[in-house]
Amino acid sequence: MISPKSLMKIATTASVVAMTVSVAVVPAYAMQDIAIEDTPSSFAATVDDVQNSSNSMPDNPNATLPETVSENISDDSTVVSENLAVTPEGDVQNIETGETVTDAQLVGTQSQQPDPLAKTDGESFIPVSASDVKDAVEQPVKQSAEQSSSKNGATVKLAKFDGNDYGAHWGTYNNTKAFFDYKNNLFAQQAKGVIDVSSWQGDIDWAKAKADGVEGAIIRLGFGWDNDADAKAQRNIAECKRLGIPFGIYWYSYAEDVDGAKHEGNDVVSKLRQMGVSPSDLKYPVYYDLERWTWTGHTPPTNPNVYNGIVNAWYGALQSGGYQNLGVYSYTSYLQGPLNNANIYAKTRWVAQYGARIEFTAFGTNDRGWQYTESGQINGISGSVDMSAFGNKEFESSIDLTWIVRSEDIAVGAAVKDVTRALEYKWMSYDVNADRWKTISDWSTSNWAGWSDNEGTYWLHCEVRDIYSKKEIGEQTIAFAYAPGYRRINGTYAGYEGNGILLGVNSNNPKGKYEIKIYDTQKKTWVAGWNGQWAHWYPRKGIYWTHFELYTSDGFLTETKTYAFGV
């Protein structure tokens, strides 16, 4: 639990805020609590050598480098698979022969977009410049296929949620699961191992996948517009719902302009509704997948301003449909080129890069995802699957606090994100002015408690733990300007009656208790006081304050009213 001493230190450096404002509080554990899972001691030092000398495509460690690159492939072409390159004009060519590819399944037709994964038989591939591929092919020293498929005695193909081929790895930070690059730089804490899937993975045994460490899934819903949904999307969504696997959605874009983006956005909304996916079902966002695409007779945008309009139009369509949890997905080189726009960066929440580090750092939100490998191996899935680490750069409480003002107290409640096991809660308040802790409710299974106190400034603090293991789940503290209840003084009276003055006060609290007091401004002291709603006062000549107080039935001050009175 956060200590009173620590809390007081925070209180002296932070301004008191309104009831609705959350305050960032130092967690109870040490901020530099870092543990790195074991990696070969010589591995990090040789990462760059492995990247530069392996017999694999640049940026794609498990895609084989071609033996040769045809002279017909220009340097400004883009390699989009192990075998294919696309020219700036949109023509698709075989890398080794230079022949133009016309297979509609790979390149589509003038009016029909192709399945973008058809070019790679369902494998993910980060597009890379043809000049980089040529440079790699021309290197005089290459590793053999056997050498490039293993390192330090360990196979490149990943089992469960291991790190990637170049040293990015899992560990812990702030007592939470975390993901790091090869130099142990933190990418995200509070991290989850997430896969992204499509029909190319076939019928997934999701129960086995969950048991093998899958903590989330991003499911392909479709691509372009006026196409069928991904053939396995409905099944994948239903299975994730059934097994309680948090999931999100991705949609591959073929938009050339704003109109295309609107069509895509409307298509996403329509298919989400058809499949019974409400906004509350989505624990991860709906991602707009922006990549260098190939489609016969069409050319993707290259101007970031055009892409900015595309992104805004797609967002608008989704938001109009009620889906607010959205994000952009792409890969680093594309983000640094055609997507290099501040608005797009602010929306980017998931990035693919299969190297030792992630070079895109301009995430616009605290939460982010790194698709760090395309070659994961998970029980229940035949073949390879993409693996990502999703988490927060800065620690973020998993607990949301809420409150309801009642007649004589305030009901305070806690909601814990993404936790289904049995929990128990402890509530405390810290009176900033009195420097005093108070237990509102000790450990219990109720996530609500009634809080009564004097009016003032407090820190409201809640702790949550597992009911059986007593392991802490988290804690949350917010600043709170407390005013007990909503029953207020709604009238006071002071008038001559006979030889004295009749004083009165009322409120709309039927259980309220009242005090009436008189303060002599010349003597600078209280000179009279009564309990109850009415009092007779027989003053001498002078200047006074008539003071009225309203209390709750259990004695907590709710409100005061004071008026000057001359006799």
mmCIF file with all atom_site columns, C-alpha atoms in Angstrom, residues 74-257:
data_model
loop_
_atom_site.group_PDB
_atom_site.id
_atom_site.type_symbol
_atom_site.label_atom_id
_atom_site.label_alt_id
_atom_site.label_comp_id
_atom_site.label_asym_id
_atom_site.label_entity_id
_atom_site.label_seq_id
_atom_site.pdbx_PDB_ins_code
_atom_site.Cartn_x
_atom_site.Cartn_y
_atom_site.Cartn_z
_atom_site.occupancy
_atom_site.B_iso_or_equiv
_atom_site.pdbx_formal_charge
_atom_site.auth_seq_id
_atom_site.auth_comp_id
_atom_site.auth_asym_id
_atom_site.auth_atom_id
_atom_site.pdbx_PDB_model_num
ATOM 1   C CA . SER A 1 74  ? 14.525  -1.039  -60.661 1.00 0.00 ? 74  SER A CA 1
ATOM 2   C CA . ASP A 1 75  ? 16.070  0.261   -57.458 1.00 0.00 ? 75  ASP A CA 1
ATOM 3   C CA . ASP A 1 76  ? 12.946  2.279   -56.675 1.00 0.00 ? 76  ASP A CA 1
ATOM 4   C CA . SER A 1 77  ? 10.724  -0.812  -56.801 1.00 0.00 ? 77  SER A CA 1
ATOM 5   C CA . THR A 1 78  ? 9.417   -2.352  -53.587 1.00 0.00 ? 78  THR A CA 1
ATOM 6   C CA . VAL A 1 79  ? 9.884   -6.016  -52.706 1.00 0.00 ? 79  VAL A CA 1
ATOM 7   C CA . VAL A 1 80  ? 6.579   -7.282  -51.284 1.00 0.00 ? 80  VAL A CA 1
ATOM 8   C CA . SER A 1 81  ? 7.295   -11.009 -50.842 1.00 0.00 ? 81  SER A CA 1
ATOM 9   C CA . GLU A 1 82  ? 10.113  -13.508 -51.226 1.00 0.00 ? 82  GLU A CA 1
ATOM 10  C CA . ASN A 1 83  ? 9.376   -13.689 -54.952 1.00 0.00 ? 83  ASN A CA 1
ATOM 11  C CA . LEU A 1 84  ? 7.669   -10.460 -55.980 1.00 0.00 ? 84  LEU A CA 1
ATOM 12  C CA . ALA A 1 85  ? 8.480   -6.783  -56.419 1.00 0.00 ? 85  ALA A CA 1
ATOM 13  C CA . VAL A 1 86  ? 6.207   -3.922  -57.418 1.00 0.00 ? 86  VAL A CA 1
ATOM 14  C CA . THR A 1 87  ? 7.269   -0.937  -59.523 1.00 0.00 ? 87  THR A CA 1
ATOM 15  C CA . PRO A 1 88  ? 6.356   2.665   -58.620 1.00 0.00 ? 88  PRO A CA 1
ATOM 16  C CA . GLU A 1 89  ? 3.701   2.424   -61.353 1.00 0.00 ? 89  GLU A CA 1
ATOM 17  C CA . GLY A 1 90  ? 2.106   -0.587  -59.651 1.00 0.00 ? 90  GLY A CA 1
ATOM 18  C CA . ASP A 1 91  ? 3.297   -3.405  -61.947 1.00 0.00 ? 91  ASP A CA 1
ATOM 19  C CA . VAL A 1 92  ? 4.199   -6.635  -60.144 1.00 0.00 ? 92  VAL A CA 1
ATOM 20  C CA . GLN A 1 93  ? 7.309   -8.522  -61.266 1.00 0.00 ? 93  GLN A CA 1
ATOM 21  C CA . ASN A 1 94  ? 9.043   -11.765 -60.417 1.00 0.00 ? 94  ASN A CA 1
ATOM 22  C CA . ILE A 1 95  ? 12.235  -10.808 -58.559 1.00 0.00 ? 95  ILE A CA 1
ATOM 23  C CA . GLU A 1 96  ? 14.561  -13.298 -60.250 1.00 0.00 ? 96  GLU A CA 1
ATOM 24  C CA . THR A 1 97  ? 13.143  -13.275 -63.821 1.00 0.00 ? 97  THR A CA 1
ATOM 25  C CA . GLY A 1 98  ? 11.776  -9.743  -64.043 1.00 0.00 ? 98  GLY A CA 1
ATOM 26  C CA . GLU A 1 99  ? 8.621   -11.058 -65.725 1.00 0.00 ? 99  GLU A CA 1
ATOM 27  C CA . THR A 1 100 ? 5.353   -9.215  -65.119 1.00 0.00 ? 100 THR A CA 1
ATOM 28  C CA . VAL A 1 101 ? 2.908   -11.147 -62.924 1.00 0.00 ? 101 VAL A CA 1
ATOM 29  C CA . THR A 1 102 ? -0.744  -11.130 -64.036 1.00 0.00 ? 102 THR A CA 1
ATOM 30  C CA . ASP A 1 103 ? -2.274  -13.811 -61.795 1.00 0.00 ? 103 ASP A CA 1
ATOM 31  C CA . ALA A 1 104 ? -5.473  -12.169 -60.509 1.00 0.00 ? 104 ALA A CA 1
ATOM 32  C CA . GLN A 1 105 ? -5.174  -13.988 -57.181 1.00 0.00 ? 105 GLN A CA 1
ATOM 33  C CA . LEU A 1 106 ? -1.912  -12.152 -56.586 1.00 0.00 ? 106 LEU A CA 1
ATOM 34  C CA . VAL A 1 107 ? -2.525  -8.776  -58.208 1.00 0.00 ? 107 VAL A CA 1
ATOM 35  C CA . GLY A 1 108 ? -6.303  -8.521  -58.531 1.00 0.00 ? 108 GLY A CA 1
ATOM 36  C CA . THR A 1 109 ? -8.167  -6.953  -61.409 1.00 0.00 ? 109 THR A CA 1
ATOM 37  C CA . GLN A 1 110 ? -9.063  -3.375  -62.263 1.00 0.00 ? 110 GLN A CA 1
ATOM 38  C CA . SER A 1 111 ? -12.256 -3.661  -60.176 1.00 0.00 ? 111 SER A CA 1
ATOM 39  C CA . GLN A 1 112 ? -11.289 -6.287  -57.602 1.00 0.00 ? 112 GLN A CA 1
ATOM 40  C CA . GLN A 1 113 ? -8.629  -6.085  -54.912 1.00 0.00 ? 113 GLN A CA 1
ATOM 41  C CA . PRO A 1 114 ? -6.629  -9.273  -54.207 1.00 0.00 ? 114 PRO A CA 1
ATOM 42  C CA . ASP A 1 115 ? -6.224  -10.888 -50.804 1.00 0.00 ? 115 ASP A CA 1
ATOM 43  C CA . PRO A 1 116 ? -3.002  -9.138  -49.685 1.00 0.00 ? 116 PRO A CA 1
ATOM 44  C CA . LEU A 1 117 ? -1.749  -12.316 -47.985 1.00 0.00 ? 117 LEU A CA 1
ATOM 45  C CA . ALA A 1 118 ? -1.992  -14.358 -51.191 1.00 0.00 ? 118 ALA A CA 1
ATOM 46  C CA . LYS A 1 119 ? 1.401   -13.034 -52.330 1.00 0.00 ? 119 LYS A CA 1
ATOM 47  C CA . THR A 1 120 ? 3.082   -14.662 -49.319 1.00 0.00 ? 120 THR A CA 1
ATOM 48  C CA . ASP A 1 121 ? 0.899   -17.760 -48.788 1.00 0.00 ? 121 ASP A CA 1
ATOM 49  C CA . GLY A 1 122 ? -0.454  -16.214 -45.616 1.00 0.00 ? 122 GLY A CA 1
ATOM 50  C CA . GLU A 1 123 ? 2.902   -15.244 -44.134 1.00 0.00 ? 123 GLU A CA 1
ATOM 51  C CA . SER A 1 124 ? 3.493   -11.669 -43.001 1.00 0.00 ? 124 SER A CA 1
ATOM 52  C CA . PHE A 1 125 ? 6.112   -9.725  -44.922 1.00 0.00 ? 125 PHE A CA 1
ATOM 53  C CA . ILE A 1 126 ? 7.360   -6.178  -44.351 1.00 0.00 ? 126 ILE A CA 1
ATOM 54  C CA . PRO A 1 127 ? 7.819   -4.485  -47.760 1.00 0.00 ? 127 PRO A CA 1
ATOM 55  C CA . VAL A 1 128 ? 11.396  -3.381  -48.362 1.00 0.00 ? 128 VAL A CA 1
ATOM 56  C CA . SER A 1 129 ? 13.144  -1.394  -51.071 1.00 0.00 ? 129 SER A CA 1
ATOM 57  C CA . ALA A 1 130 ? 14.551  -3.350  -54.012 1.00 0.00 ? 130 ALA A CA 1
ATOM 58  C CA . SER A 1 131 ? 17.874  -1.519  -53.637 1.00 0.00 ? 131 SER A CA 1
ATOM 59  C CA . ASP A 1 132 ? 18.285  -2.934  -50.110 1.00 0.00 ? 132 ASP A CA 1
ATOM 60  C CA . VAL A 1 133 ? 17.549  -6.433  -51.378 1.00 0.00 ? 133 VAL A CA 1
ATOM 61  C CA . LYS A 1 134 ? 20.100  -6.026  -54.167 1.00 0.00 ? 134 LYS A CA 1
ATOM 62  C CA . ASP A 1 135 ? 22.713  -4.893  -51.654 1.00 0.00 ? 135 ASP A CA 1
ATOM 63  C CA . ALA A 1 136 ? 22.035  -7.931  -49.490 1.00 0.00 ? 136 ALA A CA 1
ATOM 64  C CA . VAL A 1 137 ? 22.281  -10.300 -52.484 1.00 0.00 ? 137 VAL A CA 1
ATOM 65  C CA . GLU A 1 138 ? 25.581  -8.764  -53.521 1.00 0.00 ? 138 GLU A CA 1
ATOM 66  C CA . GLN A 1 139 ? 27.228  -9.277  -50.121 1.00 0.00 ? 139 GLN A CA 1
ATOM 67  C CA . PRO A 1 140 ? 30.193  -11.590 -50.685 1.00 0.00 ? 140 PRO A CA 1
ATOM 68  C CA . VAL A 1 141 ? 29.775  -13.444 -47.385 1.00 0.00 ? 141 VAL A CA 1
ATOM 69  C CA . LYS A 1 142 ? 26.547  -15.221 -46.636 1.00 0.00 ? 142 LYS A CA 1
ATOM 70  C CA . GLN A 1 143 ? 25.618  -17.713 -43.980 1.00 0.00 ? 143 GLN A CA 1
ATOM 71  C CA . SER A 1 144 ? 24.407  -21.097 -45.096 1.00 0.00 ? 144 SER A CA 1
ATOM 72  C CA . ALA A 1 145 ? 20.722  -21.871 -44.732 1.00 0.00 ? 145 ALA A CA 1
ATOM 73  C CA . GLU A 1 146 ? 21.582  -24.091 -41.777 1.00 0.00 ? 146 GLU A CA 1
ATOM 74  C CA . GLN A 1 147 ? 23.539  -21.331 -40.038 1.00 0.00 ? 147 GLN A CA 1
ATOM 75  C CA . SER A 1 148 ? 20.870  -18.720 -40.613 1.00 0.00 ? 148 SER A CA 1
ATOM 76  C CA . SER A 1 149 ? 18.164  -20.951 -39.192 1.00 0.00 ? 149 SER A CA 1
ATOM 77  C CA . SER A 1 150 ? 19.841  -21.307 -35.792 1.00 0.00 ? 150 SER A CA 1
ATOM 78  C CA . LYS A 1 151 ? 21.880  -19.373 -33.292 1.00 0.00 ? 151 LYS A CA 1
ATOM 79  C CA . ASN A 1 152 ? 23.599  -20.466 -30.122 1.00 0.00 ? 152 ASN A CA 1
ATOM 80  C CA . GLY A 1 153 ? 22.014  -23.880 -30.510 1.00 0.00 ? 153 GLY A CA 1
ATOM 81  C CA . ALA A 1 154 ? 18.443  -22.545 -30.517 1.00 0.00 ? 154 ALA A CA 1
ATOM 82  C CA . THR A 1 155 ? 16.103  -22.739 -33.479 1.00 0.00 ? 155 THR A CA 1
ATOM 83  C CA . VAL A 1 156 ? 14.907  -19.507 -35.049 1.00 0.00 ? 156 VAL A CA 1
ATOM 84  C CA . LYS A 1 157 ? 11.311  -20.694 -35.122 1.00 0.00 ? 157 LYS A CA 1
ATOM 85  C CA . LEU A 1 158 ? 9.810   -19.361 -31.925 1.00 0.00 ? 158 LEU A CA 1
ATOM 86  C CA . ALA A 1 159 ? 8.016   -21.457 -29.349 1.00 0.00 ? 159 ALA A CA 1
ATOM 87  C CA . LYS A 1 160 ? 5.206   -19.808 -27.401 1.00 0.00 ? 160 LYS A CA 1
ATOM 88  C CA . PHE A 1 161 ? 5.949   -16.163 -26.607 1.00 0.00 ? 161 PHE A CA 1
ATOM 89  C CA . ASP A 1 162 ? 9.709   -16.067 -26.824 1.00 0.00 ? 162 ASP A CA 1
ATOM 90  C CA . GLY A 1 163 ? 11.631  -13.053 -28.089 1.00 0.00 ? 163 GLY A CA 1
ATOM 91  C CA . ASN A 1 164 ? 12.460  -12.565 -31.733 1.00 0.00 ? 164 ASN A CA 1
ATOM 92  C CA . ASP A 1 165 ? 15.463  -13.657 -33.779 1.00 0.00 ? 165 ASP A CA 1
ATOM 93  C CA . TYR A 1 166 ? 17.510  -10.578 -32.901 1.00 0.00 ? 166 TYR A CA 1
ATOM 94  C CA . GLY A 1 167 ? 17.240  -10.326 -29.143 1.00 0.00 ? 167 GLY A CA 1
ATOM 95  C CA . ALA A 1 168 ? 14.003  -8.465  -28.410 1.00 0.00 ? 168 ALA A CA 1
ATOM 96  C CA . HIS A 1 169 ? 12.706  -10.344 -25.382 1.00 0.00 ? 169 HIS A CA 1
ATOM 97  C CA . TRP A 1 170 ? 10.267  -10.666 -22.507 1.00 0.00 ? 170 TRP A CA 1
ATOM 98  C CA . GLY A 1 171 ? 11.019  -9.839  -18.892 1.00 0.00 ? 171 GLY A CA 1
ATOM 99  C CA . THR A 1 172 ? 9.464   -7.913  -16.008 1.00 0.00 ? 172 THR A CA 1
ATOM 100 C CA . TYR A 1 173 ? 9.307   -4.238  -15.066 1.00 0.00 ? 173 TYR A CA 1
ATOM 101 C CA . ASN A 1 174 ? 7.506   -2.751  -12.064 1.00 0.00 ? 174 ASN A CA 1
ATOM 102 C CA . ASN A 1 175 ? 6.448   -6.278  -11.088 1.00 0.00 ? 175 ASN A CA 1
ATOM 103 C CA . THR A 1 176 ? 4.625   -6.605  -14.407 1.00 0.00 ? 176 THR A CA 1
ATOM 104 C CA . LYS A 1 177 ? 5.289   -8.606  -17.542 1.00 0.00 ? 177 LYS A CA 1
ATOM 105 C CA . ALA A 1 178 ? 7.262   -6.433  -19.964 1.00 0.00 ? 178 ALA A CA 1
ATOM 106 C CA . PHE A 1 179 ? 8.922   -6.447  -23.388 1.00 0.00 ? 179 PHE A CA 1
ATOM 107 C CA . PHE A 1 180 ? 12.399  -5.073  -24.189 1.00 0.00 ? 180 PHE A CA 1
ATOM 108 C CA . ASP A 1 181 ? 14.589  -4.567  -27.218 1.00 0.00 ? 181 ASP A CA 1
ATOM 109 C CA . TYR A 1 182 ? 17.940  -6.313  -27.537 1.00 0.00 ? 182 TYR A CA 1
ATOM 110 C CA . LYS A 1 183 ? 19.698  -3.672  -25.422 1.00 0.00 ? 183 LYS A CA 1
ATOM 111 C CA . ASN A 1 184 ? 17.142  -4.053  -22.604 1.00 0.00 ? 184 ASN A CA 1
ATOM 112 C CA . ASN A 1 185 ? 15.393  -0.779  -23.432 1.00 0.00 ? 185 ASN A CA 1
ATOM 113 C CA . LEU A 1 186 ? 11.799  -0.988  -22.228 1.00 0.00 ? 186 LEU A CA 1
ATOM 114 C CA . PHE A 1 187 ? 9.159   -1.079  -24.956 1.00 0.00 ? 187 PHE A CA 1
ATOM 115 C CA . ALA A 1 188 ? 6.120   -1.770  -22.777 1.00 0.00 ? 188 ALA A CA 1
ATOM 116 C CA . GLN A 1 189 ? 5.238   -2.874  -19.270 1.00 0.00 ? 189 GLN A CA 1
ATOM 117 C CA . GLN A 1 190 ? 1.944   -4.466  -18.181 1.00 0.00 ? 190 GLN A CA 1
ATOM 118 C CA . ALA A 1 191 ? 2.461   -6.358  -21.438 1.00 0.00 ? 191 ALA A CA 1
ATOM 119 C CA . LYS A 1 192 ? 0.434   -9.143  -23.056 1.00 0.00 ? 192 LYS A CA 1
ATOM 120 C CA . GLY A 1 193 ? 1.408   -11.696 -25.673 1.00 0.00 ? 193 GLY A CA 1
ATOM 121 C CA . VAL A 1 194 ? -0.931  -11.193 -28.643 1.00 0.00 ? 194 VAL A CA 1
ATOM 122 C CA . ILE A 1 195 ? -1.236  -12.951 -32.013 1.00 0.00 ? 195 ILE A CA 1
ATOM 123 C CA . ASP A 1 196 ? -2.879  -11.722 -35.209 1.00 0.00 ? 196 ASP A CA 1
ATOM 124 C CA . VAL A 1 197 ? -4.697  -14.223 -37.386 1.00 0.00 ? 197 VAL A CA 1
ATOM 125 C CA . SER A 1 198 ? -6.644  -14.636 -40.607 1.00 0.00 ? 198 SER A CA 1
ATOM 126 C CA . SER A 1 199 ? -8.180  -17.420 -42.675 1.00 0.00 ? 199 SER A CA 1
ATOM 127 C CA . TRP A 1 200 ? -4.650  -18.430 -43.649 1.00 0.00 ? 200 TRP A CA 1
ATOM 128 C CA . GLN A 1 201 ? -4.249  -20.017 -40.195 1.00 0.00 ? 201 GLN A CA 1
ATOM 129 C CA . GLY A 1 202 ? -7.239  -22.303 -40.869 1.00 0.00 ? 202 GLY A CA 1
ATOM 130 C CA . ASP A 1 203 ? -9.375  -23.571 -37.999 1.00 0.00 ? 203 ASP A CA 1
ATOM 131 C CA . ILE A 1 204 ? -7.506  -22.576 -34.861 1.00 0.00 ? 204 ILE A CA 1
ATOM 132 C CA . ASP A 1 205 ? -7.877  -24.610 -31.663 1.00 0.00 ? 205 ASP A CA 1
ATOM 133 C CA . TRP A 1 206 ? -8.274  -21.523 -29.505 1.00 0.00 ? 206 TRP A CA 1
ATOM 134 C CA . ALA A 1 207 ? -8.419  -23.455 -26.229 1.00 0.00 ? 207 ALA A CA 1
ATOM 135 C CA . LYS A 1 208 ? -4.954  -24.888 -26.910 1.00 0.00 ? 208 LYS A CA 1
ATOM 136 C CA . ALA A 1 209 ? -3.689  -21.484 -28.050 1.00 0.00 ? 209 ALA A CA 1
ATOM 137 C CA . LYS A 1 210 ? -4.904  -19.849 -24.840 1.00 0.00 ? 210 LYS A CA 1
ATOM 138 C CA . ALA A 1 211 ? -3.310  -22.592 -22.749 1.00 0.00 ? 211 ALA A CA 1
ATOM 139 C CA . ASP A 1 212 ? -0.057  -22.043 -24.654 1.00 0.00 ? 212 ASP A CA 1
ATOM 140 C CA . GLY A 1 213 ? 0.199   -18.411 -23.606 1.00 0.00 ? 213 GLY A CA 1
ATOM 141 C CA . VAL A 1 214 ? -1.994  -16.422 -26.007 1.00 0.00 ? 214 VAL A CA 1
ATOM 142 C CA . GLU A 1 215 ? -3.324  -13.465 -24.022 1.00 0.00 ? 215 GLU A CA 1
ATOM 143 C CA . GLY A 1 216 ? -5.015  -11.624 -26.861 1.00 0.00 ? 216 GLY A CA 1
ATOM 144 C CA . ALA A 1 217 ? -5.771  -11.726 -30.583 1.00 0.00 ? 217 ALA A CA 1
ATOM 145 C CA . ILE A 1 218 ? -6.129  -9.254  -33.425 1.00 0.00 ? 218 ILE A CA 1
ATOM 146 C CA . ILE A 1 219 ? -8.472  -10.815 -35.981 1.00 0.00 ? 219 ILE A CA 1
ATOM 147 C CA . ARG A 1 220 ? -8.515  -9.922  -39.660 1.00 0.00 ? 220 ARG A CA 1
ATOM 148 C CA . LEU A 1 221 ? -12.021 -8.878  -40.656 1.00 0.00 ? 221 LEU A CA 1
ATOM 149 C CA . GLY A 1 222 ? -11.340 -8.130  -44.317 1.00 0.00 ? 222 GLY A CA 1
ATOM 150 C CA . PHE A 1 223 ? -9.683  -5.850  -46.839 1.00 0.00 ? 223 PHE A CA 1
ATOM 151 C CA . GLY A 1 224 ? -10.601 -3.104  -49.300 1.00 0.00 ? 224 GLY A CA 1
ATOM 152 C CA . TRP A 1 225 ? -14.320 -2.733  -49.901 1.00 0.00 ? 225 TRP A CA 1
ATOM 153 C CA . ASP A 1 226 ? -17.155 -4.724  -51.458 1.00 0.00 ? 226 ASP A CA 1
ATOM 154 C CA . ASN A 1 227 ? -15.302 -7.963  -50.667 1.00 0.00 ? 227 ASN A CA 1
ATOM 155 C CA . ASP A 1 228 ? -16.358 -10.900 -48.535 1.00 0.00 ? 228 ASP A CA 1
ATOM 156 C CA . ALA A 1 229 ? -15.254 -10.884 -44.920 1.00 0.00 ? 229 ALA A CA 1
ATOM 157 C CA . ASP A 1 230 ? -12.269 -13.012 -43.964 1.00 0.00 ? 230 ASP A CA 1
ATOM 158 C CA . ALA A 1 231 ? -13.496 -16.603 -44.172 1.00 0.00 ? 231 ALA A CA 1
ATOM 159 C CA . LYS A 1 232 ? -12.515 -17.390 -40.566 1.00 0.00 ? 232 LYS A CA 1
ATOM 160 C CA . ALA A 1 233 ? -13.348 -14.047 -38.950 1.00 0.00 ? 233 ALA A CA 1
ATOM 161 C CA . GLN A 1 234 ? -16.733 -15.105 -37.580 1.00 0.00 ? 234 GLN A CA 1
ATOM 162 C CA . ARG A 1 235 ? -15.337 -18.325 -36.117 1.00 0.00 ? 235 ARG A CA 1
ATOM 163 C CA . ASN A 1 236 ? -12.297 -16.595 -34.613 1.00 0.00 ? 236 ASN A CA 1
ATOM 164 C CA . ILE A 1 237 ? -14.466 -13.898 -33.042 1.00 0.00 ? 237 ILE A CA 1
ATOM 165 C CA . ALA A 1 238 ? -16.907 -16.439 -31.601 1.00 0.00 ? 238 ALA A CA 1
ATOM 166 C CA . GLU A 1 239 ? -14.108 -18.565 -30.123 1.00 0.00 ? 239 GLU A CA 1
ATOM 167 C CA . CYS A 1 240 ? -12.397 -15.588 -28.523 1.00 0.00 ? 240 CYS A CA 1
ATOM 168 C CA . LYS A 1 241 ? -15.702 -14.540 -26.988 1.00 0.00 ? 241 LYS A CA 1
ATOM 169 C CA . ARG A 1 242 ? -16.411 -18.080 -25.760 1.00 0.00 ? 242 ARG A CA 1
ATOM 170 C CA . LEU A 1 243 ? -13.007 -18.505 -24.136 1.00 0.00 ? 243 LEU A CA 1
ATOM 171 C CA . GLY A 1 244 ? -12.666 -14.970 -22.802 1.00 0.00 ? 244 GLY A CA 1
ATOM 172 C CA . ILE A 1 245 ? -9.674  -14.109 -24.981 1.00 0.00 ? 245 ILE A CA 1
ATOM 173 C CA . PRO A 1 246 ? -9.425  -10.300 -25.378 1.00 0.00 ? 246 PRO A CA 1
ATOM 174 C CA . PHE A 1 247 ? -9.516  -9.415  -29.068 1.00 0.00 ? 247 PHE A CA 1
ATOM 175 C CA . GLY A 1 248 ? -9.369  -6.590  -31.568 1.00 0.00 ? 248 GLY A CA 1
ATOM 176 C CA . ILE A 1 249 ? -9.837  -6.310  -35.337 1.00 0.00 ? 249 ILE A CA 1
ATOM 177 C CA . TYR A 1 250 ? -7.684  -5.292  -38.285 1.00 0.00 ? 250 TYR A CA 1
ATOM 178 C CA . TRP A 1 251 ? -8.692  -4.182  -41.758 1.00 0.00 ? 251 TRP A CA 1
ATOM 179 C CA . TYR A 1 252 ? -6.232  -4.010  -44.674 1.00 0.00 ? 252 TYR A CA 1
ATOM 180 C CA . SER A 1 253 ? -6.593  -0.825  -46.713 1.00 0.00 ? 253 SER A CA 1
ATOM 181 C CA . TYR A 1 254 ? -6.559  -0.399  -50.490 1.00 0.00 ? 254 TYR A CA 1
ATOM 182 C CA . ALA A 1 255 ? -7.755  3.201   -50.303 1.00 0.00 ? 255 ALA A CA 1
ATOM 183 C CA . GLU A 1 256 ? -6.318  5.620   -52.870 1.00 0.00 ? 256 GLU A CA 1
ATOM 184 C CA . ASP A 1 257 ? -8.320  8.590   -51.630 1.00 0.00 ? 257 ASP A CA 1
#
